[in-house]
PDB file of C-alpha atoms and ligand atoms in Angstrom:
ATOM      1  CA  MET A   1     -28.600  -1.969  15.220  1.00  0.00           C
ATOM      2  CA  PHE A   2     -25.104  -2.381  13.795  1.00  0.00           C
ATOM      3  CA  ASP A   3     -25.225  -3.239  10.067  1.00  0.00           C
ATOM      4  CA  ALA A   4     -21.889  -4.451   8.640  1.00  0.00           C
ATOM      5  CA  ALA A   5     -22.813  -4.162   4.940  1.00  0.00           C
ATOM      6  CA  ALA A   6     -24.169  -0.612   5.343  1.00  0.00           C
ATOM      7  CA  THR A   7     -21.090   0.377   7.376  1.00  0.00           C
ATOM      8  CA  ILE A   8     -18.786  -0.811   4.593  1.00  0.00           C
ATOM      9  CA  GLU A   9     -20.840   1.062   1.999  1.00  0.00           C
ATOM     10  CA  ASN A  10     -20.793   4.293   4.056  1.00  0.00           C
ATOM     11  CA  THR A  11     -17.076   3.923   4.702  1.00  0.00           C
ATOM     12  CA  ALA A  12     -16.362   3.531   0.969  1.00  0.00           C
ATOM     13  CA  ARG A  13     -18.340   6.719   0.263  1.00  0.00           C
ATOM     14  CA  PHE A  14     -16.559   8.613   3.069  1.00  0.00           C
ATOM     15  CA  VAL A  15     -13.067   7.529   1.966  1.00  0.00           C
ATOM     16  CA  ARG A  16     -13.792   8.333  -1.679  1.00  0.00           C
ATOM     17  CA  GLY A  17     -14.650  11.890  -0.638  1.00  0.00           C
ATOM     18  CA  GLU A  18     -11.480  12.229   1.471  1.00  0.00           C
ATOM     19  CA  MET A  19      -8.787  10.896  -0.881  1.00  0.00           C
ATOM     20  CA  GLN A  20      -6.949  13.444  -3.012  1.00  0.00           C
ATOM     21  CA  GLU A  21      -6.624  13.228  -6.774  1.00  0.00           C
ATOM     22  CA  GLU A  22      -3.103  11.901  -7.080  1.00  0.00           C
ATOM     23  CA  GLY A  23      -2.071   8.968  -9.239  1.00  0.00           C
ATOM     24  CA  SER A  24      -0.502   6.560  -6.758  1.00  0.00           C
ATOM     25  CA  HIS A  25      -2.454   6.933  -3.492  1.00  0.00           C
ATOM     26  CA  ASP A  26      -5.881   7.945  -4.760  1.00  0.00           C
ATOM     27  CA  TRP A  27      -9.333   6.448  -4.346  1.00  0.00           C
ATOM     28  CA  TRP A  28      -8.663   3.926  -7.129  1.00  0.00           C
ATOM     29  CA  HIS A  29      -5.719   2.526  -5.138  1.00  0.00           C
ATOM     30  CA  ILE A  30      -8.042   2.131  -2.168  1.00  0.00           C
ATOM     31  CA  ARG A  31     -10.684   0.483  -4.319  1.00  0.00           C
ATOM     32  CA  ARG A  32      -8.195  -2.028  -5.794  1.00  0.00           C
ATOM     33  CA  VAL A  33      -6.798  -2.875  -2.345  1.00  0.00           C
ATOM     34  CA  TRP A  34     -10.333  -3.244  -0.998  1.00  0.00           C
ATOM     35  CA  GLN A  35     -11.285  -5.691  -3.775  1.00  0.00           C
ATOM     36  CA  LEU A  36      -8.018  -7.632  -3.513  1.00  0.00           C
ATOM     37  CA  ALA A  37      -8.288  -7.815   0.273  1.00  0.00           C
ATOM     38  CA  TRP A  38     -11.846  -9.077   0.043  1.00  0.00           C
ATOM     39  CA  ARG A  39     -10.791 -11.775  -2.436  1.00  0.00           C
ATOM     40  CA  ILE A  40      -7.769 -12.895  -0.373  1.00  0.00           C
ATOM     41  CA  GLY A  41      -9.767 -12.695   2.859  1.00  0.00           C
ATOM     42  CA  LYS A  42     -12.492 -14.940   1.463  1.00  0.00           C
ATOM     43  CA  ALA A  43      -9.951 -17.500   0.219  1.00  0.00           C
ATOM     44  CA  GLU A  44      -8.059 -17.492   3.536  1.00  0.00           C
ATOM     45  CA  GLY A  45     -11.142 -17.650   5.775  1.00  0.00           C
ATOM     46  CA  ALA A  46     -10.578 -14.216   7.405  1.00  0.00           C
ATOM     47  CA  ASP A  47     -13.197 -11.944   9.015  1.00  0.00           C
ATOM     48  CA  THR A  48     -14.108  -9.994   5.871  1.00  0.00           C
ATOM     49  CA  PHE A  49     -15.755  -7.093   7.746  1.00  0.00           C
ATOM     50  CA  VAL A  50     -12.490  -6.243   9.534  1.00  0.00           C
ATOM     51  CA  VAL A  51     -10.534  -6.858   6.314  1.00  0.00           C
ATOM     52  CA  GLU A  52     -12.751  -4.571   4.213  1.00  0.00           C
ATOM     53  CA  MET A  53     -12.833  -1.774   6.798  1.00  0.00           C
ATOM     54  CA  ALA A  54      -9.060  -1.803   7.331  1.00  0.00           C
ATOM     55  CA  ALA A  55      -8.459  -1.898   3.558  1.00  0.00           C
ATOM     56  CA  LEU A  56     -10.786   1.054   2.960  1.00  0.00           C
ATOM     57  CA  LEU A  57      -9.230   3.177   5.719  1.00  0.00           C
ATOM     58  CA  HIS A  58      -5.596   2.089   5.442  1.00  0.00           C
ATOM     59  CA  ASP A  59      -4.215   5.206   3.696  1.00  0.00           C
ATOM     60  CA  LEU A  60      -6.350   7.886   5.319  1.00  0.00           C
ATOM     61  CA  ASP A  61      -3.572   8.841   7.783  1.00  0.00           C
ATOM     62  CA  ASP A  62      -0.596   7.865   5.606  1.00  0.00           C
ATOM     63  CA  TRP A  63       2.656   9.785   6.248  1.00  0.00           C
ATOM     64  CA  LYS A  64       3.359  10.258   2.515  1.00  0.00           C
ATOM     65  CA  LEU A  65      -0.049  11.859   2.011  1.00  0.00           C
ATOM     66  CA  ALA A  66       0.267  13.914   5.184  1.00  0.00           C
ATOM     67  CA  ALA A  67       3.572  15.326   3.929  1.00  0.00           C
ATOM     68  CA  ALA A  68       2.146  16.029   0.445  1.00  0.00           C
ATOM     69  CA  SER A  69      -0.842  17.922   1.785  1.00  0.00           C
ATOM     70  CA  GLY A  70       1.243  19.972   4.236  1.00  0.00           C
ATOM     71  CA  ARG A  71      -0.316  18.416   7.332  1.00  0.00           C
ATOM     72  CA  ALA A  72       2.069  17.408  10.095  1.00  0.00           C
ATOM     73  CA  PRO A  73       3.357  13.861   9.477  1.00  0.00           C
ATOM     74  CA  SER A  74       1.263  11.395  11.428  1.00  0.00           C
ATOM     75  CA  ASP A  75       2.960   9.836  14.481  1.00  0.00           C
ATOM     76  CA  GLY A  76       1.718   6.400  13.454  1.00  0.00           C
ATOM     77  CA  ILE A  77      -1.669   6.688  15.176  1.00  0.00           C
ATOM     78  CA  PRO A  78      -4.428   6.553  12.534  1.00  0.00           C
ATOM     79  CA  ARG A  79      -6.573   9.211  14.220  1.00  0.00           C
ATOM     80  CA  ARG A  80      -8.872  10.021  11.322  1.00  0.00           C
ATOM     81  CA  ALA A  81      -9.558   6.347  10.643  1.00  0.00           C
ATOM     82  CA  ILE A  82     -10.259   5.690  14.334  1.00  0.00           C
ATOM     83  CA  ALA A  83     -12.605   8.688  14.571  1.00  0.00           C
ATOM     84  CA  TRP A  84     -14.526   7.435  11.547  1.00  0.00           C
ATOM     85  CA  VAL A  85     -14.868   3.855  12.806  1.00  0.00           C
ATOM     86  CA  GLN A  86     -16.008   5.187  16.214  1.00  0.00           C
ATOM     87  CA  SER A  87     -18.710   7.215  14.484  1.00  0.00           C
ATOM     88  CA  CYS A  88     -19.990   4.001  12.838  1.00  0.00           C
ATOM     89  CA  ALA A  89     -20.752   2.340  16.202  1.00  0.00           C
ATOM     90  CA  VAL A  90     -18.577  -0.645  15.297  1.00  0.00           C
ATOM     91  CA  PRO A  91     -18.037  -3.093  18.194  1.00  0.00           C
ATOM     92  CA  GLN A  92     -14.983  -2.071  20.287  1.00  0.00           C
ATOM     93  CA  SER A  93     -13.060  -5.287  19.566  1.00  0.00           C
ATOM     94  CA  ASP A  94     -13.424  -4.711  15.804  1.00  0.00           C
ATOM     95  CA  LEU A  95     -12.431  -1.050  16.206  1.00  0.00           C
ATOM     96  CA  ASP A  96      -9.233  -2.044  18.053  1.00  0.00           C
ATOM     97  CA  HIS A  97      -8.496  -4.717  15.472  1.00  0.00           C
ATOM     98  CA  ILE A  98      -9.003  -2.355  12.486  1.00  0.00           C
ATOM     99  CA  ALA A  99      -6.902   0.416  14.097  1.00  0.00           C
ATOM    100  CA  GLY A 100      -4.112  -2.057  14.915  1.00  0.00           C
ATOM    101  CA  ILE A 101      -3.960  -3.255  11.310  1.00  0.00           C
ATOM    102  CA  ILE A 102      -3.769   0.262   9.873  1.00  0.00           C
ATOM    103  CA  GLN A 103      -1.056   1.225  12.342  1.00  0.00           C
ATOM    104  CA  SER A 104       1.227  -1.707  11.465  1.00  0.00           C
ATOM    105  CA  LEU A 105       0.567  -1.462   7.741  1.00  0.00           C
ATOM    106  CA  SER A 106       3.017   0.959   6.184  1.00  0.00           C
ATOM    107  CA  PHE A 107       6.261  -0.244   4.667  1.00  0.00           C
ATOM    108  CA  LYS A 108       9.154   1.291   6.610  1.00  0.00           C
ATOM    109  CA  GLY A 109      12.219   0.330   4.526  1.00  0.00           C
ATOM    110  CA  ALA A 110      13.860  -2.784   3.101  1.00  0.00           C
ATOM    111  CA  ASN A 111      15.450  -3.997   6.340  1.00  0.00           C
ATOM    112  CA  VAL A 112      12.707  -2.861   8.714  1.00  0.00           C
ATOM    113  CA  GLU A 113      10.295  -5.667   9.592  1.00  0.00           C
ATOM    114  CA  THR A 114       6.598  -4.822   9.885  1.00  0.00           C
ATOM    115  CA  PRO A 115       4.974  -8.000  11.246  1.00  0.00           C
ATOM    116  CA  MET A 116       1.196  -8.409  11.242  1.00  0.00           C
ATOM    117  CA  ALA A 117      -0.350 -10.001  14.315  1.00  0.00           C
ATOM    118  CA  THR A 118      -3.619 -11.353  12.875  1.00  0.00           C
ATOM    119  CA  LEU A 119      -4.822 -13.144   9.738  1.00  0.00           C
ATOM    120  CA  GLU A 120      -6.939 -10.088   8.823  1.00  0.00           C
ATOM    121  CA  GLY A 121      -3.858  -7.863   9.067  1.00  0.00           C
ATOM    122  CA  LYS A 122      -1.819 -10.244   6.920  1.00  0.00           C
ATOM    123  CA  VAL A 123      -4.573 -10.204   4.286  1.00  0.00           C
ATOM    124  CA  VAL A 124      -4.773  -6.391   4.071  1.00  0.00           C
ATOM    125  CA  GLN A 125      -0.971  -6.084   3.997  1.00  0.00           C
ATOM    126  CA  ASP A 126      -0.815  -8.589   1.131  1.00  0.00           C
ATOM    127  CA  ALA A 127      -3.487  -6.672  -0.803  1.00  0.00           C
ATOM    128  CA  ASP A 128      -1.691  -3.323  -0.321  1.00  0.00           C
ATOM    129  CA  ARG A 129       1.625  -4.870  -1.396  1.00  0.00           C
ATOM    130  CA  LEU A 130       0.049  -6.508  -4.450  1.00  0.00           C
ATOM    131  CA  ASP A 131      -1.185  -3.130  -5.645  1.00  0.00           C
ATOM    132  CA  ALA A 132       2.409  -1.840  -5.466  1.00  0.00           C
ATOM    133  CA  ILE A 133       3.717  -4.487  -7.897  1.00  0.00           C
ATOM    134  CA  GLY A 134       2.860  -5.692 -11.398  1.00  0.00           C
ATOM    135  CA  ALA A 135       1.613  -3.424 -14.196  1.00  0.00           C
ATOM    136  CA  VAL A 136      -0.357  -1.183 -11.822  1.00  0.00           C
ATOM    137  CA  GLY A 137       2.621  -1.070  -9.475  1.00  0.00           C
ATOM    138  CA  ILE A 138       4.892   0.143 -12.300  1.00  0.00           C
ATOM    139  CA  ALA A 139       2.377   2.852 -13.250  1.00  0.00           C
ATOM    140  CA  ARG A 140       2.001   3.942  -9.615  1.00  0.00           C
ATOM    141  CA  ALA A 141       5.760   4.041  -9.034  1.00  0.00           C
ATOM    142  CA  PHE A 142       6.322   6.448 -11.936  1.00  0.00           C
ATOM    143  CA  ALA A 143       3.288   8.546 -11.034  1.00  0.00           C
ATOM    144  CA  TYR A 144       4.609   8.928  -7.488  1.00  0.00           C
ATOM    145  CA  GLY A 145       8.184   9.545  -8.670  1.00  0.00           C
ATOM    146  CA  GLY A 146       6.941  12.217 -11.073  1.00  0.00           C
ATOM    147  CA  HIS A 147       4.930  13.804  -8.278  1.00  0.00           C
ATOM    148  CA  LYS A 148       8.137  14.007  -6.203  1.00  0.00           C
ATOM    149  CA  GLY A 149      10.158  15.271  -9.193  1.00  0.00           C
ATOM    150  CA  GLN A 150      12.414  12.199  -9.288  1.00  0.00           C
ATOM    151  CA  PRO A 151      14.293  11.115 -12.420  1.00  0.00           C
ATOM    152  CA  LEU A 152      13.201   7.862 -14.066  1.00  0.00           C
ATOM    153  CA  TRP A 153      16.699   6.469 -13.536  1.00  0.00           C
ATOM    154  CA  ASP A 154      20.074   7.963 -12.633  1.00  0.00           C
ATOM    155  CA  PRO A 155      22.981   5.620 -13.454  1.00  0.00           C
ATOM    156  CA  GLU A 156      25.170   7.582 -10.999  1.00  0.00           C
ATOM    157  CA  VAL A 157      22.894   6.891  -8.005  1.00  0.00           C
ATOM    158  CA  PRO A 158      22.695   3.130  -7.379  1.00  0.00           C
ATOM    159  CA  PRO A 159      19.903   1.683  -5.204  1.00  0.00           C
ATOM    160  CA  THR A 160      20.433   1.385  -1.429  1.00  0.00           C
ATOM    161  CA  LEU A 161      18.651  -0.910   1.007  1.00  0.00           C
ATOM    162  CA  HIS A 162      17.373   1.354   3.768  1.00  0.00           C
ATOM    163  CA  ASP A 163      17.737  -0.122   7.237  1.00  0.00           C
ATOM    164  CA  SER A 164      15.764   2.511   9.089  1.00  0.00           C
ATOM    165  CA  PHE A 165      12.421   4.189   8.542  1.00  0.00           C
ATOM    166  CA  GLU A 166      14.115   7.624   8.709  1.00  0.00           C
ATOM    167  CA  SER A 167      16.515   6.814   5.893  1.00  0.00           C
ATOM    168  CA  TYR A 168      13.645   5.379   3.795  1.00  0.00           C
ATOM    169  CA  GLN A 169      11.576   8.556   4.336  1.00  0.00           C
ATOM    170  CA  ARG A 170      14.506  10.754   3.288  1.00  0.00           C
ATOM    171  CA  GLY A 171      15.348   8.536   0.308  1.00  0.00           C
ATOM    172  CA  ALA A 172      16.040  10.478  -2.901  1.00  0.00           C
ATOM    173  CA  GLY A 173      17.261   8.666  -6.003  1.00  0.00           C
ATOM    174  CA  SER A 174      15.264   7.529  -9.017  1.00  0.00           C
ATOM    175  CA  THR A 175      12.055   5.643  -9.566  1.00  0.00           C
ATOM    176  CA  ILE A 176      14.018   2.680 -10.969  1.00  0.00           C
ATOM    177  CA  ASN A 177      15.880   2.533  -7.634  1.00  0.00           C
ATOM    178  CA  HIS A 178      12.517   2.171  -5.918  1.00  0.00           C
ATOM    179  CA  PHE A 179      12.051  -1.176  -7.687  1.00  0.00           C
ATOM    180  CA  TYR A 180      15.277  -2.533  -6.154  1.00  0.00           C
ATOM    181  CA  GLU A 181      14.750  -0.859  -2.775  1.00  0.00           C
ATOM    182  CA  LYS A 182      11.155  -1.964  -2.297  1.00  0.00           C
ATOM    183  CA  LEU A 183       9.025  -3.316  -5.125  1.00  0.00           C
ATOM    184  CA  LEU A 184      11.111  -6.396  -6.029  1.00  0.00           C
ATOM    185  CA  LEU A 185      11.213  -7.401  -2.340  1.00  0.00           C
ATOM    186  CA  LEU A 186       7.462  -7.551  -1.884  1.00  0.00           C
ATOM    187  CA  ALA A 187       6.654 -10.894  -3.573  1.00  0.00           C
ATOM    188  CA  GLY A 188       8.984 -12.586  -1.079  1.00  0.00           C
ATOM    189  CA  ARG A 189       7.162 -10.948   1.828  1.00  0.00           C
ATOM    190  CA  MET A 190       3.613 -12.089   1.152  1.00  0.00           C
ATOM    191  CA  ASN A 191       1.910 -13.441   4.284  1.00  0.00           C
ATOM    192  CA  THR A 192      -0.743 -15.730   2.782  1.00  0.00           C
ATOM    193  CA  LYS A 193      -0.724 -18.467   0.163  1.00  0.00           C
ATOM    194  CA  THR A 194      -3.336 -16.593  -1.911  1.00  0.00           C
ATOM    195  CA  GLY A 195      -1.173 -13.464  -1.745  1.00  0.00           C
ATOM    196  CA  ARG A 196       1.923 -15.398  -2.812  1.00  0.00           C
ATOM    197  CA  ASP A 197       0.043 -16.939  -5.755  1.00  0.00           C
ATOM    198  CA  LEU A 198      -1.179 -13.519  -6.925  1.00  0.00           C
ATOM    199  CA  ALA A 199       2.272 -11.947  -6.456  1.00  0.00           C
ATOM    200  CA  ARG A 200       4.113 -14.377  -8.725  1.00  0.00           C
ATOM    201  CA  GLY A 201       2.719 -13.085 -12.043  1.00  0.00           C
ATOM    202  CA  ARG A 202       2.995  -9.451 -10.972  1.00  0.00           C
ATOM    203  CA  HIS A 203       6.625  -9.924  -9.962  1.00  0.00           C
ATOM    204  CA  ALA A 204       7.431 -11.402 -13.380  1.00  0.00           C
ATOM    205  CA  VAL A 205       5.836  -8.374 -15.092  1.00  0.00           C
ATOM    206  CA  MET A 206       8.242  -6.054 -13.213  1.00  0.00           C
ATOM    207  CA  GLU A 207      11.287  -8.186 -13.969  1.00  0.00           C
ATOM    208  CA  GLN A 208      10.438  -8.134 -17.672  1.00  0.00           C
ATOM    209  CA  PHE A 209       9.813  -4.387 -17.536  1.00  0.00           C
ATOM    210  CA  LEU A 210      13.228  -3.715 -15.958  1.00  0.00           C
ATOM    211  CA  LYS A 211      14.949  -5.930 -18.507  1.00  0.00           C
ATOM    212  CA  ASP A 212      13.281  -4.022 -21.361  1.00  0.00           C
ATOM    213  CA  PHE A 213      13.921  -0.650 -19.695  1.00  0.00           C
ATOM    214  CA  PHE A 214      17.676  -1.243 -19.414  1.00  0.00           C
ATOM    215  CA  ALA A 215      17.868  -2.789 -22.903  1.00  0.00           C
ATOM    216  CA  GLU A 216      16.307   0.383 -24.348  1.00  0.00           C
ATOM    217  CA  TRP A 217      18.321   2.711 -22.087  1.00  0.00           C
ATOM    218  CA  ASN A 218      21.596   1.091 -23.115  1.00  0.00           C
ATOM    219  CA  ALA A 219      20.715   0.603 -26.793  1.00  0.00           C
ATOM    220  CA  PRO A 220      23.497   1.861 -29.066  1.00  0.00           C
TER     221      PRO A 220
HETATM  222 NI1  LIG B 301      -1.963   1.735   0.323  1.00  0.00          NI
END
């Protein structure tokens, strides 16, 4: 018989074993998104099984990770996540729902819309976006930038708003640019009221950080 709680527990163990040790997209990111998604899902009255499963599996087929590990970039189909959910004997409608959420999840550039069709999808997207902002978001941005060998900030390369996924993927520049190109836009793109409420404080933390960063950078 299908057991939702045991399936979530097994999925958490599986994902923890699969994620690489890297500061911004590691198991601890997944765990934070999972917890946030559960909390938002509860508050918004979503199906928490679908929410938890999609949150746990959302980065397993991510294009950034695929590129980092030398695997061919994924074509947007979350094959590994689907194969796992199939092996759990999850009802087909839940499987389709979870796979659909993961597929629409990634951020594809400032001017590229990624709409979520269901409440559960909106919840997981909010949770993933919340983990990209605030104090943890700042730490993750610099960890990822360092991993890619980017400068903290380059005054000669101003931020650009990418209007296609290709240009976002190619994007060079500095980690500070990433705040203007993506992170400061996220609070305005929350789907749920709970997500918006949680985003407000985290957004303010980043604004203060940038103010302090430039004050120190420009100090005489
Ligand atoms: Ni993520």
